[in-house]
Coordinates of C-alpha atoms and ligand atoms in Angstrom, one line a residue:
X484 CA -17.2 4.4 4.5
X485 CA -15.6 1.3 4.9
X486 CA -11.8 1.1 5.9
X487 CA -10.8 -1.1 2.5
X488 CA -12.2 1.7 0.5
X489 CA -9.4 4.2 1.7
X490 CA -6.7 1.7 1.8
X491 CA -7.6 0.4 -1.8
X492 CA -7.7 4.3 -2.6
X493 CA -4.1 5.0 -1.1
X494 CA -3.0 1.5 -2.9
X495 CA -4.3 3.2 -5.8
X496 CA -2.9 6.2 -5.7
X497 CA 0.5 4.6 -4.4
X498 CA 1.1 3.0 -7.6
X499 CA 0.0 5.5 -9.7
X500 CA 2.4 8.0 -8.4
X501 CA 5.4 5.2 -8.9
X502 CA 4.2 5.3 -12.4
X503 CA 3.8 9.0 -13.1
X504 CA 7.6 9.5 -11.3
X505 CA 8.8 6.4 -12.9
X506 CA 8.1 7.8 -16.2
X507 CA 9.4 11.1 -15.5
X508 CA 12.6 9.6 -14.3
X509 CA 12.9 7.8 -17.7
X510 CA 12.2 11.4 -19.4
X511 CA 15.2 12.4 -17.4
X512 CA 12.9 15.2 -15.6
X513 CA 12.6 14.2 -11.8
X514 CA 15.3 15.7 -10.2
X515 CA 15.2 16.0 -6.9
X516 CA 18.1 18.5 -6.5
X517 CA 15.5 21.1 -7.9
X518 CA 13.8 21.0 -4.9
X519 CA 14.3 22.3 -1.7
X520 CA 11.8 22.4 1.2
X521 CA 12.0 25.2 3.9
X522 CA 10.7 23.7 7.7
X523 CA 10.7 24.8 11.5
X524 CA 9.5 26.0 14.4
X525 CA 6.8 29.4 14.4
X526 CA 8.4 32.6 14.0
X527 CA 12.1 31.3 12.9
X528 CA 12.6 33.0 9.3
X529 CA 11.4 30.5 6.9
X530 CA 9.4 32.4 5.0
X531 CA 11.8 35.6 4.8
X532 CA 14.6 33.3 4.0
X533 CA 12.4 31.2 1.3
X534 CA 11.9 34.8 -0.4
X535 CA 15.1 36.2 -0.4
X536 CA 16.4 32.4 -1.9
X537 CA 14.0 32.9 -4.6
X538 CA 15.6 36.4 -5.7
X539 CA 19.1 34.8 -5.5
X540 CA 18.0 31.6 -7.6
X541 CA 16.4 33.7 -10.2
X542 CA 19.6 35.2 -10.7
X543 CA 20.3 31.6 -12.4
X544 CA 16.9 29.8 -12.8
X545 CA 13.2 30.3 -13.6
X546 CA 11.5 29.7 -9.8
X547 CA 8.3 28.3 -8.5
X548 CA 7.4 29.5 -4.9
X549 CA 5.1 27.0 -3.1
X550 CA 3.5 28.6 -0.5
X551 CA 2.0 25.7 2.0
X552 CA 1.9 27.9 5.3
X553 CA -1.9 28.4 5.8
X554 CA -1.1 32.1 6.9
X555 CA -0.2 32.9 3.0
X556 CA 2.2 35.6 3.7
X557 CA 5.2 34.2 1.5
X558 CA 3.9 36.4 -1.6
X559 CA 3.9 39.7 1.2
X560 CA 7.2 38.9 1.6
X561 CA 8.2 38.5 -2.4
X562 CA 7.3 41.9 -2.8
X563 CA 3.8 40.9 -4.4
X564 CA 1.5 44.7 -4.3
X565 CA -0.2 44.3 -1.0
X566 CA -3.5 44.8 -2.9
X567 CA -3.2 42.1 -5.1
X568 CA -2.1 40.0 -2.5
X569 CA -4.5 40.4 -0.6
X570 CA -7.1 38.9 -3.7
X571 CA -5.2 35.7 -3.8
X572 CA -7.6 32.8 -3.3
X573 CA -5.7 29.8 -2.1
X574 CA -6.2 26.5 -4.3
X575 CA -7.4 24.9 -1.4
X576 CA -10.8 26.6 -1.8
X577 CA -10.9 27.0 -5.6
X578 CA -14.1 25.0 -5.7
X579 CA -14.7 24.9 -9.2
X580 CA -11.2 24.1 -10.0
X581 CA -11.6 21.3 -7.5
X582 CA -14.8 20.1 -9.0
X583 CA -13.6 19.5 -12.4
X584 CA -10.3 18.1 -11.3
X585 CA -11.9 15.6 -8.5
X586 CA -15.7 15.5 -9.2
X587 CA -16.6 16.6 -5.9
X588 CA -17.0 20.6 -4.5
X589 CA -15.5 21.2 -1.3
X590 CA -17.9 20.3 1.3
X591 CA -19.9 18.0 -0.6
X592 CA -19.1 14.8 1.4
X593 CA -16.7 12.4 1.4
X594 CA -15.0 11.1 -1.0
X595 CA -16.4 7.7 -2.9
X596 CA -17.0 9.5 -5.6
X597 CA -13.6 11.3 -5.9
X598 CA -11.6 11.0 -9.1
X599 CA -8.0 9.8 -7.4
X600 CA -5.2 11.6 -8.5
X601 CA -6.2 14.1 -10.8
X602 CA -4.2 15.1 -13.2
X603 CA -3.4 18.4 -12.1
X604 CA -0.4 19.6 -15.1
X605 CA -2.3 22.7 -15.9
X606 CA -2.0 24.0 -12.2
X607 CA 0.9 26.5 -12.4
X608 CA -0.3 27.9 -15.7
X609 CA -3.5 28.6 -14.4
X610 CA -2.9 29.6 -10.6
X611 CA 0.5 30.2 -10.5
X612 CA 1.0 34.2 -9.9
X613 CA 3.8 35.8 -11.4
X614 CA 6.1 37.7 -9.2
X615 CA 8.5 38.8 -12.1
X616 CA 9.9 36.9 -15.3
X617 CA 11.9 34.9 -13.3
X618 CA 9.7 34.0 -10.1
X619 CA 6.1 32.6 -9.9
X620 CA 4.3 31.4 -6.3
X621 CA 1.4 29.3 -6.1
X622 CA -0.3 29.6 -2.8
X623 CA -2.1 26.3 -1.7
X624 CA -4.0 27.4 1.1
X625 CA -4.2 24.7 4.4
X626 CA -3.1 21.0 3.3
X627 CA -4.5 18.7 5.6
X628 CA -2.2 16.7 7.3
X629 CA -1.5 13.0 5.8
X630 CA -2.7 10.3 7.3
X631 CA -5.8 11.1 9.1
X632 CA -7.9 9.1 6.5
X633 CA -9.6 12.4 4.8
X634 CA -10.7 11.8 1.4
X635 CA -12.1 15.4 0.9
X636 CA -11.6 16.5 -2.8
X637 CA -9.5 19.9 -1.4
X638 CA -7.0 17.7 0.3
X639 CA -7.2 15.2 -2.8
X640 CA -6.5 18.2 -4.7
X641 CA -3.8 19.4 -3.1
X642 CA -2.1 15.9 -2.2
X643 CA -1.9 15.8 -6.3
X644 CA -1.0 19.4 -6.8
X645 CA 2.6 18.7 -4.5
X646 CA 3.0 15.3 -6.2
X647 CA 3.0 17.5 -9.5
X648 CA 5.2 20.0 -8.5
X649 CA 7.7 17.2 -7.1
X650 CA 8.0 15.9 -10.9
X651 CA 8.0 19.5 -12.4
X652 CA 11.1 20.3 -13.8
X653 CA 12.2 23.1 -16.0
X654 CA 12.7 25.9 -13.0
X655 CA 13.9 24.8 -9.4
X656 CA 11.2 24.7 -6.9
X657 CA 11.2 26.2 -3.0
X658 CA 8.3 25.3 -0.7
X659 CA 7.6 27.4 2.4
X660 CA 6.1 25.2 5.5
X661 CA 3.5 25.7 7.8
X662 CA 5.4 26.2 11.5
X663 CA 6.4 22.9 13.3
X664 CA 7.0 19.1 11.7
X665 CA 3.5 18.0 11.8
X666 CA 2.2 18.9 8.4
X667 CA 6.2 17.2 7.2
X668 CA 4.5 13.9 6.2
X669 CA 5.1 11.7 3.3
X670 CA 3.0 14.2 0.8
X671 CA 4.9 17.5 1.6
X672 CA 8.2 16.4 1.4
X673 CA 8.0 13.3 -1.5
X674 CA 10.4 14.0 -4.8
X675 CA 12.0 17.1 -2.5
X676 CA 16.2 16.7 -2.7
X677 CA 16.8 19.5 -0.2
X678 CA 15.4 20.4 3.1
X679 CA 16.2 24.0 5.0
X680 CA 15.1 23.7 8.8
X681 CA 15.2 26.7 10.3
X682 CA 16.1 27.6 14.0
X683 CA 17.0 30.1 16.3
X684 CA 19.8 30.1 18.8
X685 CA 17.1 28.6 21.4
X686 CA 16.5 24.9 23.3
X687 CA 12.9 25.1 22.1
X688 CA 13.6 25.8 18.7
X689 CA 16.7 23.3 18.2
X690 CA 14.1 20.3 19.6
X691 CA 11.6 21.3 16.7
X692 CA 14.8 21.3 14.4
X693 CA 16.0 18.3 15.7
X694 CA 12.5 16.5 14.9
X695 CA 12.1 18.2 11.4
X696 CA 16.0 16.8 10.7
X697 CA 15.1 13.0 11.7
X698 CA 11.8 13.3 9.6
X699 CA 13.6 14.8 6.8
X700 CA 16.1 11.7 6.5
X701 CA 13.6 9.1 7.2
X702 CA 11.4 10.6 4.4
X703 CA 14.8 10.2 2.1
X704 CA 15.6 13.6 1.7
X705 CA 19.5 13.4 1.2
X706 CA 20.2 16.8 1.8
X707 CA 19.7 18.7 5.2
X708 CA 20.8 22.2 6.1
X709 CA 20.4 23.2 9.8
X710 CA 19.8 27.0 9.6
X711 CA 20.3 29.2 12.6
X712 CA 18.3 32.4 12.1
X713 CA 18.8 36.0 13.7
X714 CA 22.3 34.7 14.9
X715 CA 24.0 37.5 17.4
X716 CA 27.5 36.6 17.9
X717 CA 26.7 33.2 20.2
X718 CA 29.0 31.0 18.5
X719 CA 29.5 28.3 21.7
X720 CA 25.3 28.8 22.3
X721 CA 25.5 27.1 18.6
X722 CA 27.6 24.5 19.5
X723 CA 25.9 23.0 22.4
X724 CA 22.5 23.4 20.5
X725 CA 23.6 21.5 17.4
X726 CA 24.6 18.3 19.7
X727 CA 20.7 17.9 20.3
X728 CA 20.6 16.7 17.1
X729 CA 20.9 12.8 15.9
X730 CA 24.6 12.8 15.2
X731 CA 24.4 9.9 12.9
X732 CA 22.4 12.2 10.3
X733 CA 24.5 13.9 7.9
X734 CA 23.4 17.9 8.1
X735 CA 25.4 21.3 6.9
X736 CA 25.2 24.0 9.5
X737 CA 24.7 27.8 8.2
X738 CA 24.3 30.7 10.7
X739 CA 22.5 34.1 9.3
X740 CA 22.7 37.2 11.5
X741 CA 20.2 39.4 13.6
X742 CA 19.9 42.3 10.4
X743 CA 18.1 45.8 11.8
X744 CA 17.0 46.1 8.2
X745 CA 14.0 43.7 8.7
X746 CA 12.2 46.2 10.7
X747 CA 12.0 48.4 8.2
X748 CA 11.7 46.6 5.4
X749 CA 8.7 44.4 6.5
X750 CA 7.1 42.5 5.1
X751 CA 8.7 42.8 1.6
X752 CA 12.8 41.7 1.5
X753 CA 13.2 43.4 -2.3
X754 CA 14.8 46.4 -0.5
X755 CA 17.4 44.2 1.3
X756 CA 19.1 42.7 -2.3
X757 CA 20.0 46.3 -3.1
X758 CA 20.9 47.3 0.4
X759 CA 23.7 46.7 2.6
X760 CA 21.6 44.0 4.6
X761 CA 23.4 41.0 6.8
X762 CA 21.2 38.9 6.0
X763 CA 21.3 38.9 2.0
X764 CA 25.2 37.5 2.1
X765 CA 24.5 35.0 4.7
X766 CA 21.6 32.9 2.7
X767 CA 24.3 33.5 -0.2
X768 CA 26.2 31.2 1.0
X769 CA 23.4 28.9 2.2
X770 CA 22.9 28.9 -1.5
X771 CA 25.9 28.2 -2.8
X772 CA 26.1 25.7 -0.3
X773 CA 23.0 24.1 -1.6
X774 CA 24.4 24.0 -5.4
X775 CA 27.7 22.6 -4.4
X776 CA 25.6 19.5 -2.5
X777 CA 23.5 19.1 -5.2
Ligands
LIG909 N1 18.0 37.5 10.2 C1 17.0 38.3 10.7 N2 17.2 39.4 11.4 C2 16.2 40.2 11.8 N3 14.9 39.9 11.7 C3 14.6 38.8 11.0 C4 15.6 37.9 10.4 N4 15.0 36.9 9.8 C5 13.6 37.1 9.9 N5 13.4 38.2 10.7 C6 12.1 38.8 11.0 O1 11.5 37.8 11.9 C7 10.1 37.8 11.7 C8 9.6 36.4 11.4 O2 10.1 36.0 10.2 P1 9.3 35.0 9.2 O3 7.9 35.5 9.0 O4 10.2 34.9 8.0 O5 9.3 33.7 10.1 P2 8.5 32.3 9.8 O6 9.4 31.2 10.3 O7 8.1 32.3 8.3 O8 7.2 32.6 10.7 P3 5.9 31.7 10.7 O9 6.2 30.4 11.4 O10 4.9 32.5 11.3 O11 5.5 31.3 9.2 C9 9.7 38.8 10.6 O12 9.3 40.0 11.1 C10 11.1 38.9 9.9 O13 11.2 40.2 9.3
LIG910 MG1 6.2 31.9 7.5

């Protein structure tokens, strides 16, 4: 495969993306407030945080969980029965949906024969699984990561499916990250208004948050909100961390504490809403800290 065919393919799909959000913006239905993104390093609390956000937005608004964290545990953690969980298959290897939306099955080869930029609108309706009335997850599987020239129709597939998602606009959308920045390219984090990064009160952690915060405002996402997780009274530890991060970037900074109740409660957090948890306040706030930004 020639190099012109995949930069005439990206061209391509460039400009029809500026169309499809250009005439979405003139619909009035591309807001990017509606989105938020949840990023950081391994083991930090995204995905417990991403679930007990969707239960507090629900309160208000119809959600769409995103789950784009190859280990697919965010619906474990939305309180999804463990048996039916279990059963999900990942749009990633949903071959036949991939067929008729690209042409091409999984493994087939590569990609001249790939129908760029499928239209992908009927996606939630038919794969999104319904958590309660209010809250719905889609679960995506491994994305591949942008840039390294793959034109295989899975990645096509789900390249389209988060462009989709990032025009979507009738609920407010919260997409759970694979661990680290790497998978945080142009595709993941396009049309998103808000970005969570997560970290604990740790060097290590801060320098993956500090990396996920630049990318986050070079990508154009205007609002950033530096999380620290499992927080245990180490208010000057805090301090010290957050000055490892580009002080010319504009960031909030909410701390959640170390709750007990996790242990207990794993992996679901619907007992923590009606409990006297730590943790349920503390992303409260977060929230409300999120809607007064927006
Ligand atoms: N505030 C907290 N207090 C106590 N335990 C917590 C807290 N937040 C998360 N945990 C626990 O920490 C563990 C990791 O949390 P979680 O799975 O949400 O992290 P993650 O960032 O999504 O991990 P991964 O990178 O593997 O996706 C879980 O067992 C969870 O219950
Ligand atoms: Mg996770």
């Amino acid at each position: 495969m020639s190099s012109e065919f995949i930069l005439s393919g990206e061209e391509e799909r460039d400009s029809r993306v500026k169309d499809l959000v250009r005439g979405a913006e003139s619909a009035g239905i591309n807001n990017p407030e509606n989105r938020i993104v949840i990023t950081g390093k391994g083991g930090t609390g995204k995905t417990t945080i991403t679930a007990i956000l969707s239960y507090l937005i629900a309160e208000k608004h119809k959600v769409l969980d995103v789950d784009a964290d190859p280990q697919m545990n965010l619906p474990y953690a939305l309180g999804l029965d463990r048996k039916v969980a279990a059963k999900i298959v990942p749009l990633n290897v949903q071959a036949d949906y991939i067929e008729e939306k690209t042409g091409a099955r999984p493994g087939s080869g590569w990609g001249e024969f790939l129908s760029l930029n499928p239209d992908v609108s009927d996606v939630v309706e038919r794969f999104g699984i319904g958590i309660n009335d209010k809250i719905s997850i889609l679960v995506m599987g491994t994305l591949h990561k942008s840039g390294i020239g793959c034109l295989c129709p899975e990645n096509d597939l789900l390249e389209s499916v988060v462009r989709h998602i990032s025009i979507r606009n009738d609920e407010r959308i919260l997409m759970d990250t694979e661990a680290g920045v790497e998978h945080f390219g142009r595709a993941i984090a396009r049309g998103f208004g808000h970005a969570i990064v997560v970290s604990e009160v740790s060097f290590n952690s801060i320098q993956v948050a500090s990396s996920a915060v630049t990318l986050a405002w070079d990508l154009g996402i205007k609002n950033i909100h530096l999380v620290f997780n499992r927080v245990a009274g180490n208010k000057d530890d805090i301090d010290s961390l957050i000055d490892e991060i580009d002080p010319s970037i504009p960031f909030t900074v909410d701390q959640i504490p170390f709750d007990e109740n996790l242990r207990t409660v794993d992996p679901s957090v619907k007992p923590l809403l009606t409990s006297n948890s730590k943790m349920v306040p503390a992303v409260r706030k977060l929230l409300n800290r999120i809607y007064e930004s927006s």
